[in-house]
Tab-separated table of C-alpha atoms in Angstrom:
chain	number	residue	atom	x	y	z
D	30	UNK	CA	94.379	247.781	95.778
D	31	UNK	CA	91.240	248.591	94.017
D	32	UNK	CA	88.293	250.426	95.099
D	33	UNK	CA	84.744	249.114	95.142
D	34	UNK	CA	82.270	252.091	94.878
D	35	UNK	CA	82.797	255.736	95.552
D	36	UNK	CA	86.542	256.793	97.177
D	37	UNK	CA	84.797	258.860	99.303
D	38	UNK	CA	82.088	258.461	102.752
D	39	UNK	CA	79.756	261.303	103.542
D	40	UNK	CA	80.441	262.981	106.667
D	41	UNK	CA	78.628	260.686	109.600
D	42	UNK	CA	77.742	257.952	107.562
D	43	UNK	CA	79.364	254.911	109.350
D	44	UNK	CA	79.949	251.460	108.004
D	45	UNK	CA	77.993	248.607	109.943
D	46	UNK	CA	79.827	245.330	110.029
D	47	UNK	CA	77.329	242.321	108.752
D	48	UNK	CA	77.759	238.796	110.761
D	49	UNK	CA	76.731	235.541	110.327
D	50	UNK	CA	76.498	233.518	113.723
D	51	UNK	CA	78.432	230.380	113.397
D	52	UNK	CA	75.704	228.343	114.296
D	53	UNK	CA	74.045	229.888	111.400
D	54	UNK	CA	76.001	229.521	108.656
D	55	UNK	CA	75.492	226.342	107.719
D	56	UNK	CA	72.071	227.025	107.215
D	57	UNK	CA	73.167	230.002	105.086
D	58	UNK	CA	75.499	227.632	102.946
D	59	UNK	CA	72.595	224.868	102.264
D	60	UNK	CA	70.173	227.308	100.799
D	61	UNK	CA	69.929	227.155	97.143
D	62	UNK	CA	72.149	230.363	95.337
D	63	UNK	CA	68.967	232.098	94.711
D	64	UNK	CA	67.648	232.339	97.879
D	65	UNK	CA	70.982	232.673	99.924
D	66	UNK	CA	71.240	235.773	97.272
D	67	UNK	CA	68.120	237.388	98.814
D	68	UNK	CA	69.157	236.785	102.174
D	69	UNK	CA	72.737	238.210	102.507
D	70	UNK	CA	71.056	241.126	99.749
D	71	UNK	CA	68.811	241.661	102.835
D	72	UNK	CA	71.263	241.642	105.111
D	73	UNK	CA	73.326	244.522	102.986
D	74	UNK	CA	70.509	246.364	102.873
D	75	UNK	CA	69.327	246.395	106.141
D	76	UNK	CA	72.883	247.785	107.292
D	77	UNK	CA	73.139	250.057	104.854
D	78	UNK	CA	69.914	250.935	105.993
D	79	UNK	CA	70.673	251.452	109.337
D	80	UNK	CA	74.010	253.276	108.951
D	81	UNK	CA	71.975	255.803	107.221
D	82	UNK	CA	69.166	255.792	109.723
D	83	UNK	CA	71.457	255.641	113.218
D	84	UNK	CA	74.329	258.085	111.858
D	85	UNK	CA	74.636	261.616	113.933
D	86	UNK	CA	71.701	260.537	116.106
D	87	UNK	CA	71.549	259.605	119.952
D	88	UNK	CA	72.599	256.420	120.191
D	89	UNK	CA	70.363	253.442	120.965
D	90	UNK	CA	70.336	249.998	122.685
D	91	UNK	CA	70.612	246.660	120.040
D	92	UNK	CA	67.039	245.568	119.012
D	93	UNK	CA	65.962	242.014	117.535
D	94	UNK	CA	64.172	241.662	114.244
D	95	UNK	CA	62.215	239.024	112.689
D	96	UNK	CA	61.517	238.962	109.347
D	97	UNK	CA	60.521	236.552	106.082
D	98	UNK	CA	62.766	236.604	103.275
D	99	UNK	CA	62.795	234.425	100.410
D	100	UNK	CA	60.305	232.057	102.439
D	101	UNK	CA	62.974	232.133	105.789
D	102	UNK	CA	62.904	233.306	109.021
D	103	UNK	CA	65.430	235.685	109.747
D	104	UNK	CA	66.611	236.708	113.018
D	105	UNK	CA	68.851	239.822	112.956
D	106	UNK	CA	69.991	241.443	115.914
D	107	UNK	CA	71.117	245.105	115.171
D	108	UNK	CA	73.505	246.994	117.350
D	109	UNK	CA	74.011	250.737	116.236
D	110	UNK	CA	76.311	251.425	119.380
D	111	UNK	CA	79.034	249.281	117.560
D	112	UNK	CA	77.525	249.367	113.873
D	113	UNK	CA	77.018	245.620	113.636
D	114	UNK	CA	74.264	243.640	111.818
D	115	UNK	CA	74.055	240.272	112.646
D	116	UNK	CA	71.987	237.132	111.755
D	117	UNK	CA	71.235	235.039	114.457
D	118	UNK	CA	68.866	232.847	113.518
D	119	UNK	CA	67.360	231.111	110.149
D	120	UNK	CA	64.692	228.916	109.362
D	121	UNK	CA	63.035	227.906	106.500
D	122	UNK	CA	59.991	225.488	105.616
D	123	UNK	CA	60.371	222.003	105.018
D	124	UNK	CA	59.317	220.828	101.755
D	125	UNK	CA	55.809	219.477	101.774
């Protein structure tokens, strides 16, 4: 087995799991490479984000958040209680 990144976690850092609603992935699979990129780089961030923000601290109820990336509409629902990210909804324009 090989290692991706650092062999070792910092105490209280927790990993978030990142999920794609099924009703959502095909949306996810017919976006062009760069902009399905941006979104799942988003979605990486935004839990690594979180497990750095939510580790050691009181824990809080899931919260919703909208947001444009890459010209789509993402809906991510964030749970810290069980460290999972999930996208639950995406749009994106239709060509004019």
């Amino acid at each position: 087995m090989t290692l991706a990144g650092p062999s070792h976690v910092s105490p209280g850092l927790q990993a978030f799991t990142v999920l794609i609603a099924r009703g959502v992935q095909s949306t996810v699979d017919g976006l062009s490479a760069e902009v399905r990129q941006a979104v799942l780089a988003e979605l990486f961030r935004m839990g690594t984000r979180a497990s750095e923000e939510h580790s050691g601290h009181t824990p809080c109820p899931p919260y919703t958040l909208r947001l444009d990336v890459a010209d789509c509409r993402m809906h991510v629902e964030l749970d810290p209680m069980r460290t999972r990210l999930s996208l639950t909804g995406l749009t994106r324009p239709r060509p004019h």
